[in-house]
CSV table of C-alpha atoms and ligand atoms in Angstrom, one decimal:
chain,number,residue,atom,x,y,z
P,215,UNK,CA,73.4,152.9,93.8
P,216,UNK,CA,72.0,153.3,97.3
P,217,UNK,CA,74.7,154.2,99.8
P,218,UNK,CA,74.7,153.2,103.6
P,219,UNK,CA,77.3,154.7,106.0
P,220,UNK,CA,78.2,152.9,109.0
P,221,UNK,CA,79.5,154.7,112.2
P,222,UNK,CA,81.8,152.4,114.5
P,223,UNK,CA,83.9,149.4,113.1
P,224,UNK,CA,83.9,147.0,116.1
P,225,UNK,CA,82.2,143.5,115.7
P,226,UNK,CA,78.8,144.9,115.4
P,227,UNK,CA,79.4,147.7,112.7
P,228,UNK,CA,81.7,145.4,110.8
P,229,UNK,CA,79.1,142.5,110.7
P,230,UNK,CA,76.2,144.9,109.8
P,231,UNK,CA,78.4,146.4,107.1
P,232,UNK,CA,79.0,143.1,105.7
P,233,UNK,CA,75.5,142.2,105.7
P,234,UNK,CA,74.8,145.4,103.8
P,235,UNK,CA,77.2,144.8,101.1
P,236,UNK,CA,75.6,141.3,100.7
P,237,UNK,CA,72.4,143.1,100.1
P,238,UNK,CA,73.8,144.7,97.1
P,239,UNK,CA,74.3,148.3,98.8
P,240,UNK,CA,77.3,150.7,98.6
P,241,UNK,CA,78.8,150.9,102.0
P,242,UNK,CA,81.2,153.3,103.8
P,243,UNK,CA,82.3,152.3,107.1
P,244,UNK,CA,83.7,155.2,109.4
P,245,UNK,CA,85.9,154.1,112.4
P,246,UNK,CA,88.5,155.3,114.7
P,247,UNK,CA,90.6,153.3,117.2
P,248,UNK,CA,89.4,155.0,120.4
P,249,UNK,CA,90.3,154.0,123.9
P,250,UNK,CA,87.9,151.6,125.5
P,251,UNK,CA,86.9,149.7,122.2
P,252,UNK,CA,85.3,146.4,123.4
P,253,UNK,CA,85.8,144.1,120.1
P,254,UNK,CA,89.6,143.8,120.4
P,255,UNK,CA,89.4,142.8,124.0
P,256,UNK,CA,86.7,140.1,123.8
P,257,UNK,CA,87.4,136.5,124.9
P,258,UNK,CA,85.5,135.1,122.0
P,259,UNK,CA,83.0,133.0,123.7
P,260,UNK,CA,80.0,131.8,121.7
P,261,UNK,CA,78.1,130.5,124.6
P,262,UNK,CA,74.3,131.3,124.9
P,263,UNK,CA,73.8,128.5,127.4
P,264,UNK,CA,76.6,129.5,129.9
P,265,UNK,CA,75.6,133.2,129.7
P,266,UNK,CA,71.9,132.4,130.4
P,267,UNK,CA,70.7,134.3,133.4
P,268,UNK,CA,67.2,134.3,135.4
P,269,UNK,CA,64.8,137.0,134.0
P,270,UNK,CA,66.3,137.2,130.6
P,271,UNK,CA,64.1,135.0,128.2
P,272,UNK,CA,64.1,137.6,125.4
P,273,UNK,CA,67.8,137.9,125.6
P,274,UNK,CA,68.0,134.0,125.4
P,275,UNK,CA,65.8,133.9,122.4
P,276,UNK,CA,68.4,136.2,120.7
P,277,UNK,CA,71.4,134.7,121.8
P,278,UNK,CA,70.5,130.9,121.4
P,279,UNK,CA,69.4,131.7,117.8
P,280,UNK,CA,72.5,133.7,116.9
P,281,UNK,CA,74.6,130.9,118.3
P,282,UNK,CA,73.3,128.5,115.8
P,283,UNK,CA,74.1,130.9,113.0
P,284,UNK,CA,77.7,131.1,113.9
P,285,UNK,CA,79.1,128.1,111.9
P,286,UNK,CA,77.4,129.3,108.7
P,287,UNK,CA,78.4,132.9,109.3
P,288,UNK,CA,82.1,131.8,110.1
P,289,UNK,CA,82.1,129.5,106.9
P,290,UNK,CA,80.8,132.4,104.6
P,291,UNK,CA,83.2,134.8,106.1
P,292,UNK,CA,86.1,132.6,105.7
P,293,UNK,CA,85.3,132.3,102.1
P,294,UNK,CA,85.0,136.0,101.6
P,295,UNK,CA,87.6,137.1,103.9
P,296,UNK,CA,90.2,134.6,102.5
P,297,UNK,CA,91.2,133.1,106.0
P,298,UNK,CA,89.7,130.5,108.4
P,299,UNK,CA,88.3,132.1,111.6
P,300,UNK,CA,89.1,129.5,114.1
P,301,UNK,CA,85.7,128.8,115.3
P,302,UNK,CA,86.1,125.9,117.6
P,303,UNK,CA,83.5,123.6,119.3
P,304,UNK,CA,85.3,123.4,122.7
P,305,UNK,CA,82.2,123.1,124.9
P,306,UNK,CA,82.0,124.8,128.3
P,307,UNK,CA,82.4,123.2,131.6
P,308,UNK,CA,80.5,124.8,134.5
P,309,UNK,CA,82.5,124.0,137.5
P,310,UNK,CA,81.6,124.1,141.3
P,311,UNK,CA,84.6,124.5,143.5
P,312,UNK,CA,82.7,124.5,146.9
P,313,UNK,CA,79.4,123.6,148.4
P,314,UNK,CA,77.8,127.0,147.8
P,315,UNK,CA,78.8,126.7,144.1
P,316,UNK,CA,77.3,123.2,143.9
P,317,UNK,CA,74.0,124.5,145.0
P,318,UNK,CA,74.3,127.3,142.3
P,319,UNK,CA,75.3,124.8,139.7
P,320,UNK,CA,72.2,122.9,140.6
P,321,UNK,CA,69.8,125.9,140.2
P,322,UNK,CA,71.5,126.7,136.9
P,323,UNK,CA,71.0,123.2,135.5
P,324,UNK,CA,67.2,123.6,136.4
P,325,UNK,CA,67.4,127.0,134.5
P,326,UNK,CA,68.9,125.3,131.4
P,327,UNK,CA,66.5,122.3,131.5
P,328,UNK,CA,63.6,124.9,131.5
P,329,UNK,CA,65.3,126.5,128.5
P,330,UNK,CA,65.4,123.3,126.7
P,331,UNK,CA,69.2,122.8,127.2
P,332,UNK,CA,70.4,119.3,128.1
P,333,UNK,CA,73.7,119.8,130.2
P,334,UNK,CA,75.5,116.7,131.3
P,335,UNK,CA,76.3,116.4,135.0
P,336,UNK,CA,79.8,115.1,135.5
P,337,UNK,CA,81.1,113.6,138.7
P,338,UNK,CA,84.6,114.4,140.0
P,339,UNK,CA,86.3,111.6,138.4
P,340,UNK,CA,84.8,112.0,134.9
P,341,UNK,CA,85.7,115.7,135.1
P,342,UNK,CA,89.3,114.9,136.2
P,343,UNK,CA,89.5,112.4,133.3
P,344,UNK,CA,88.5,115.0,130.8
P,345,UNK,CA,90.4,118.0,132.4
P,346,UNK,CA,93.3,116.5,134.4
P,347,UNK,CA,94.4,119.9,135.1
P,348,UNK,CA,91.6,120.9,137.2
P,349,UNK,CA,92.2,121.0,141.0
P,350,UNK,CA,91.5,117.7,143.0
P,351,UNK,CA,89.3,120.0,145.5
P,352,UNK,CA,86.7,120.3,142.6
P,353,UNK,CA,83.0,119.3,143.7
P,354,UNK,CA,81.3,118.7,140.5
P,355,UNK,CA,80.8,120.0,136.9
P,356,UNK,CA,78.1,120.3,134.2
P,357,UNK,CA,79.1,119.9,130.6
P,358,UNK,CA,77.6,122.2,127.7
P,359,UNK,CA,78.7,120.4,124.4
P,360,UNK,CA,77.7,123.0,121.9
P,361,UNK,CA,79.6,126.0,123.1
P,362,UNK,CA,81.9,127.6,120.5
P,363,UNK,CA,84.9,129.9,120.8
P,364,UNK,CA,86.1,132.2,117.9
P,365,UNK,CA,89.5,134.0,117.7
P,366,UNK,CA,88.4,137.6,118.0
P,367,UNK,CA,91.2,139.2,115.9
P,368,UNK,CA,90.6,136.6,113.1
P,369,UNK,CA,87.0,137.3,113.0
P,370,UNK,CA,87.5,141.2,112.9
P,371,UNK,CA,90.4,140.9,110.3
P,372,UNK,CA,88.2,138.6,108.2
P,373,UNK,CA,85.3,141.1,108.2
P,374,UNK,CA,87.6,143.9,107.3
P,375,UNK,CA,89.1,141.9,104.5
P,376,UNK,CA,85.7,140.6,103.2
P,377,UNK,CA,84.4,144.3,103.1
P,378,UNK,CA,87.4,145.6,101.2
P,379,UNK,CA,87.2,142.7,98.7
P,380,UNK,CA,83.5,143.5,98.4
P,381,UNK,CA,84.4,147.2,97.4
P,382,UNK,CA,83.2,148.9,100.7
P,383,UNK,CA,85.2,151.9,101.6
P,384,UNK,CA,86.9,151.8,105.1
P,385,UNK,CA,87.3,155.3,106.4
P,386,UNK,CA,89.6,156.1,109.3
P,387,UNK,CA,88.7,158.9,111.6
P,388,UNK,CA,86.4,160.2,114.2
P,389,UNK,CA,82.8,160.8,113.0
P,390,UNK,CA,79.7,162.4,114.0
P,391,UNK,CA,76.1,162.3,112.7
P,392,UNK,CA,75.2,164.9,110.3
P,393,UNK,CA,71.6,166.0,110.5
P,394,UNK,CA,69.6,168.1,108.2
P,395,UNK,CA,66.2,169.1,109.4
P,396,UNK,CA,64.8,166.0,111.1
P,397,UNK,CA,66.9,163.6,108.9
P,398,UNK,CA,70.4,162.0,109.5
P,399,UNK,CA,72.1,162.5,106.1
P,400,UNK,CA,75.6,161.2,106.7
P,401,UNK,CA,78.7,161.3,108.9
P,402,UNK,CA,80.9,164.3,109.3
P,403,UNK,CA,84.6,163.5,109.5
P,404,UNK,CA,87.6,165.8,109.6
P,405,UNK,CA,88.1,165.6,105.9
P,406,UNK,CA,84.4,166.3,105.1
P,407,UNK,CA,81.0,164.8,105.1
P,408,UNK,CA,80.2,161.1,104.1
P,409,UNK,CA,76.8,161.6,102.6
P,410,UNK,CA,74.5,158.5,102.5
P,411,UNK,CA,70.9,157.5,102.0
P,412,UNK,CA,70.9,155.8,105.3
P,413,UNK,CA,73.3,155.7,108.4
P,414,UNK,CA,73.7,152.9,111.0
P,415,UNK,CA,75.2,154.1,114.3
P,416,UNK,CA,77.2,151.2,115.9
P,417,UNK,CA,79.7,153.0,117.9
P,418,UNK,CA,79.7,151.0,121.0
P,419,UNK,CA,79.5,152.6,124.3
P,420,UNK,CA,80.2,155.9,122.7
P,421,UNK,CA,77.1,155.6,120.5
P,422,UNK,CA,75.4,158.1,122.7
P,423,UNK,CA,77.8,160.9,122.0
P,424,UNK,CA,78.2,160.5,118.3
P,425,UNK,CA,75.7,163.3,117.6
P,426,UNK,CA,74.8,166.8,118.8
P,427,UNK,CA,72.7,167.1,121.9
P,428,UNK,CA,69.1,166.3,121.1
P,429,UNK,CA,69.5,164.4,118.1
P,430,UNK,CA,69.5,161.0,119.6
P,431,UNK,CA,66.9,159.5,122.0
P,432,UNK,CA,67.3,159.7,125.6
P,433,UNK,CA,67.4,156.0,126.2
P,434,UNK,CA,70.8,156.3,124.3
P,435,UNK,CA,72.3,159.6,125.0
P,436,UNK,CA,70.4,160.6,128.4
P,437,UNK,CA,71.5,160.2,131.9
P,438,UNK,CA,70.1,156.5,131.9
P,439,UNK,CA,71.4,155.8,128.3
P,440,UNK,CA,74.2,153.5,127.1
P,441,UNK,CA,76.7,153.1,129.8
P,442,UNK,CA,80.3,151.5,129.7
P,443,UNK,CA,80.9,148.3,131.8
P,444,UNK,CA,84.6,147.8,132.3
P,445,UNK,CA,86.0,144.4,131.9
P,446,UNK,CA,89.6,143.3,132.5
P,447,UNK,CA,91.3,140.0,131.4
P,448,UNK,CA,94.6,138.4,131.4
P,449,UNK,CA,96.2,136.3,128.6
P,450,UNK,CA,98.4,133.6,129.6
P,451,UNK,CA,101.0,131.5,127.9
P,452,UNK,CA,101.6,127.8,129.0
P,453,UNK,CA,104.1,125.1,128.1
P,454,UNK,CA,101.7,122.5,127.8
P,455,UNK,CA,97.9,122.6,127.3
P,456,UNK,CA,96.1,123.5,130.7
P,457,UNK,CA,92.5,122.9,129.9
P,458,UNK,CA,90.7,121.8,126.8
P,459,UNK,CA,87.1,123.2,127.1
P,460,UNK,CA,86.1,126.8,128.1
P,461,UNK,CA,85.8,126.8,132.0
P,462,UNK,CA,83.4,128.8,134.1
P,463,UNK,CA,83.1,128.9,137.8
P,464,UNK,CA,83.2,131.3,140.9
P,465,UNK,CA,86.0,131.0,143.5
P,466,UNK,CA,85.1,132.9,146.7
P,467,UNK,CA,82.4,134.6,144.8
P,468,UNK,CA,84.8,135.9,142.3
P,469,UNK,CA,83.4,134.9,138.7
P,470,UNK,CA,86.1,133.6,136.3
P,471,UNK,CA,86.4,131.8,133.1
P,472,UNK,CA,89.3,130.2,131.2
P,473,UNK,CA,89.1,130.3,127.6
P,474,UNK,CA,91.8,128.1,125.8
P,475,UNK,CA,92.9,129.5,122.2
P,476,UNK,CA,95.5,126.7,121.2
P,477,UNK,CA,97.7,124.4,123.1
P,478,UNK,CA,99.8,127.2,124.5
P,479,UNK,CA,97.4,130.2,125.0
P,480,UNK,CA,94.5,130.9,127.2
P,481,UNK,CA,92.5,133.9,128.5
P,482,UNK,CA,91.4,134.4,132.0
P,483,UNK,CA,88.5,136.7,132.4
P,484,UNK,CA,86.8,138.9,133.3
P,485,UNK,CA,86.0,141.7,135.7
P,486,UNK,CA,82.8,143.7,135.4
P,487,UNK,CA,82.6,147.0,136.9
P,488,UNK,CA,80.6,150.3,136.4
P,489,UNK,CA,83.4,152.8,136.8
P,490,UNK,CA,82.6,155.1,134.0
P,491,UNK,CA,85.1,155.5,131.0
P,492,UNK,CA,88.1,154.0,133.0
P,493,UNK,CA,90.5,152.0,131.0
P,494,UNK,CA,93.3,151.4,133.4
P,495,UNK,CA,94.3,147.9,134.1
P,496,UNK,CA,94.2,147.3,137.9
P,497,UNK,CA,96.3,145.1,140.3
P,498,UNK,CA,92.9,144.2,142.0
P,499,UNK,CA,91.7,142.6,138.8
P,500,UNK,CA,95.0,140.9,138.1
P,501,UNK,CA,95.0,139.5,141.6
P,502,UNK,CA,91.4,138.4,141.8
P,503,UNK,CA,91.5,136.7,138.3
P,504,UNK,CA,94.7,135.0,138.8
P,505,UNK,CA,93.9,133.7,142.3
P,506,UNK,CA,90.8,132.4,141.1
P,507,UNK,CA,92.3,130.8,137.9
P,508,UNK,CA,95.2,129.2,139.8
P,509,UNK,CA,92.6,127.8,142.5
P,510,UNK,CA,90.9,126.0,139.6
P,511,UNK,CA,93.8,124.9,137.7
P,512,UNK,CA,97.0,125.0,140.0
P,513,UNK,CA,99.5,124.5,137.1
P,514,UNK,CA,98.7,128.0,135.8
P,515,UNK,CA,101.1,129.4,138.4
P,516,UNK,CA,103.7,128.4,136.0
P,517,UNK,CA,102.2,130.4,133.0
P,518,UNK,CA,103.6,133.5,131.5
P,519,UNK,CA,101.3,136.6,131.6
P,520,UNK,CA,101.3,137.9,128.1
P,521,UNK,CA,98.8,140.5,128.4
P,522,UNK,CA,96.4,142.5,130.6
P,523,UNK,CA,93.5,143.9,128.4
P,524,UNK,CA,90.7,146.3,129.2
P,525,UNK,CA,87.7,146.9,127.3
P,526,UNK,CA,84.4,148.8,128.0
P,527,UNK,CA,81.2,146.7,127.1
P,528,UNK,CA,78.2,148.9,125.8
P,529,UNK,CA,75.3,148.3,128.0
P,530,UNK,CA,71.7,149.4,128.1
P,531,UNK,CA,69.7,149.5,131.3
P,532,UNK,CA,67.9,146.3,130.4
P,533,UNK,CA,71.2,144.6,129.2
P,534,UNK,CA,69.6,144.0,125.9
P,535,UNK,CA,70.8,145.3,122.6
P,536,UNK,CA,69.2,148.2,120.8
P,537,UNK,CA,68.7,146.8,117.3
P,538,UNK,CA,67.2,148.4,114.5
P,539,UNK,CA,65.3,151.3,116.3
P,540,UNK,CA,64.9,154.3,114.2
P,541,UNK,CA,64.7,157.6,116.3
P,542,UNK,CA,65.0,159.6,113.1
P,543,UNK,CA,64.4,159.1,109.5
P,544,UNK,CA,67.8,158.1,107.7
P,545,UNK,CA,69.1,156.4,111.0
P,546,UNK,CA,69.2,152.7,112.3
P,547,UNK,CA,70.9,152.2,115.6
P,548,UNK,CA,72.8,148.8,116.4
P,549,UNK,CA,74.5,149.0,119.8
P,550,UNK,CA,74.2,147.9,123.5
P,551,UNK,CA,75.5,144.4,123.0
P,552,UNK,CA,77.1,144.3,126.5
P,553,UNK,CA,78.7,140.9,127.1
P,554,UNK,CA,77.4,139.4,123.9
P,555,UNK,CA,78.7,141.3,120.9
P,556,UNK,CA,80.4,138.3,119.3
P,557,UNK,CA,77.6,135.9,120.2
P,558,UNK,CA,75.0,138.1,118.6
P,559,UNK,CA,77.0,139.0,115.6
P,560,UNK,CA,75.4,136.9,113.0
P,561,UNK,CA,71.8,137.6,114.3
P,562,UNK,CA,72.6,141.3,114.5
P,563,UNK,CA,73.9,141.5,111.0
P,564,UNK,CA,70.7,139.9,109.7
P,565,UNK,CA,68.2,141.9,111.6
P,566,UNK,CA,69.8,145.3,111.1
P,567,UNK,CA,70.5,144.4,107.4
P,568,UNK,CA,66.7,143.6,107.0
P,569,UNK,CA,65.7,146.8,108.8
P,570,UNK,CA,67.9,149.1,106.7
P,571,UNK,CA,66.7,147.4,103.4
P,572,UNK,CA,63.0,147.8,104.7
P,573,UNK,CA,63.6,151.4,105.7
P,574,UNK,CA,65.0,152.2,102.2
P,575,UNK,CA,62.3,150.4,100.5
P,576,UNK,CA,59.8,152.7,102.5
P,577,UNK,CA,61.2,155.5,100.6
P,578,UNK,CA,63.7,156.4,103.2
P,579,UNK,CA,66.1,158.0,100.7
P,580,UNK,CA,67.5,161.4,100.8
W,690,FAD,C1,86.6,141.7,129.0
W,690,FAD,C2,85.5,141.4,127.9
W,690,FAD,C3,85.2,140.2,127.6
W,690,FAD,C4,84.3,139.9,126.6
W,690,FAD,N1,84.0,138.8,126.0
W,690,FAD,C5,83.0,138.5,125.2
W,690,FAD,C6,82.9,137.2,124.8
W,690,FAD,O1,83.5,136.1,125.1
W,690,FAD,N2,81.8,136.9,123.8
W,690,FAD,C7,81.0,138.0,123.3
W,690,FAD,O2,80.1,137.6,122.6
W,690,FAD,N3,81.2,139.2,123.8
W,690,FAD,C8,82.3,139.5,124.8
W,690,FAD,N4,82.4,140.7,125.1
W,690,FAD,C9,81.4,141.7,124.7
W,690,FAD,C10,81.9,142.3,123.3
W,690,FAD,O3,83.3,142.6,123.3
W,690,FAD,C11,81.0,143.6,123.1
W,690,FAD,O4,79.8,143.2,123.3
W,690,FAD,C12,81.2,144.0,121.6
W,690,FAD,O5,82.6,144.1,121.3
W,690,FAD,C13,80.7,145.2,121.2
W,690,FAD,O6,80.8,145.7,119.9
W,690,FAD,P1,80.6,147.0,119.4
W,690,FAD,O7,81.0,146.9,117.9
W,690,FAD,O8,79.3,147.5,119.6
W,690,FAD,O9,81.6,148.1,120.1
W,690,FAD,P2,83.2,148.3,120.0
W,690,FAD,O10,83.9,147.0,119.8
W,690,FAD,O11,83.5,149.2,121.1
W,690,FAD,O12,83.3,149.1,118.7
W,690,FAD,C14,83.0,150.4,118.5
W,690,FAD,C15,83.7,151.1,117.4
W,690,FAD,O13,83.4,152.4,117.1
W,690,FAD,C16,84.6,153.2,117.3
W,690,FAD,N5,83.9,154.6,117.6
W,690,FAD,C17,83.2,155.0,118.6
W,690,FAD,N6,82.9,156.2,118.5
W,690,FAD,C18,83.3,156.6,117.2
W,690,FAD,C19,83.3,157.8,116.5
W,690,FAD,N7,82.6,158.9,116.9
W,690,FAD,N8,83.9,158.0,115.4
W,690,FAD,C20,84.6,156.8,114.9
W,690,FAD,N9,84.6,155.7,115.4
W,690,FAD,C21,84.0,155.5,116.6
W,690,FAD,C22,85.3,152.8,118.3
W,690,FAD,O14,86.6,153.1,118.5
W,690,FAD,C23,85.3,151.3,118.1
W,690,FAD,O15,86.2,151.0,117.1
W,690,FAD,C24,83.5,141.0,126.0
W,690,FAD,C25,83.6,142.4,126.5
W,690,FAD,C26,84.7,142.5,127.5
W,690,FAD,C27,85.1,143.9,127.8
């Protein structure tokens, strides 16, 4: 049987591994719980429209398509993983808290309209009817009804469980690509080498350091290669539901989002800083996020702080993922998902799964 080894077991490596198992391949996944992992920290928003930025049409093509794949991806995973994923269609409210933000909201609506997304403009009274917890000082909002939210740990656990049930091997340990001549032939771990006919590199922001110098291309391992973008978020517990939809806004130019997980838990996120591999939770982040959150939903002042989490997003210089590129025979890369690893998981699994099968069919066997 043809064997594929996957290095890195975050949302990307797990999703790719699952897609490879579904294509009839023998799969070994090597993963270590290293500091700065991104997937266990993510807020779980599956919201291509809310993430749409000027000048990123190629990324929009990927994110919008991947979002449409999520319901089927989650259903198949729940069937194979044995537990529902809690994928919920909460929708997103883009909220303007002051005049500047109203102008930005207007620009964003035009951008969305150009991309073919119909966002519904809500006046203040309609907004307060839907979300009574929002401050009376709010100026306006737009409603994106199709946005989804997934509980990240359920998704990660379901993927691990689906892989085990399908017979994949999950190896714990730090790995490094094994190269013979030009070819990647497996993954070295402390206990020995996992030899494979093909290897997928999906080690998040550490992907550029998972091989000896010179093995990986400079757009991954060089000075301008993949970089960590630090993100902090705060989990809160509330006595009664504070918001029903995902809320996004800026307060005094601090971007903030609220993601409700159930009636009593929500996440306030997230900072975004390029400060290297720093994983310390900071007072500044907690202060900025909580001031912004309580300005939008004042009753959050009574919430309990449950956790302050930090992750490092894997980002390429153009903020787009590196999918399937094969700098060496025997190797496929799947990394650089930046803010969108969960959103892009179904499409990444499909694209990378297809590319691996294609590489193997072209005689890419050891
Ligand atoms: C605060 C925050 C909020 C976010 N919110 C969202 C969101 O709402 N929606 C969304 O779509 N995305 C979100 N993201 C982005 C998302 O988390 C990332 O894009 C995604 O998790 C990247 O997944 P990954 O598998 O590439 O990397 P990771 O999750 O970092 O996984 C890489 C894995 O490889 C392991 N590894 C690395 N090197 C080695 C090695 N040499 N040997 C063995 N194992 C190794 C790591 O320990 C880790 O387990 C958020 C990120 C942050 C920080």
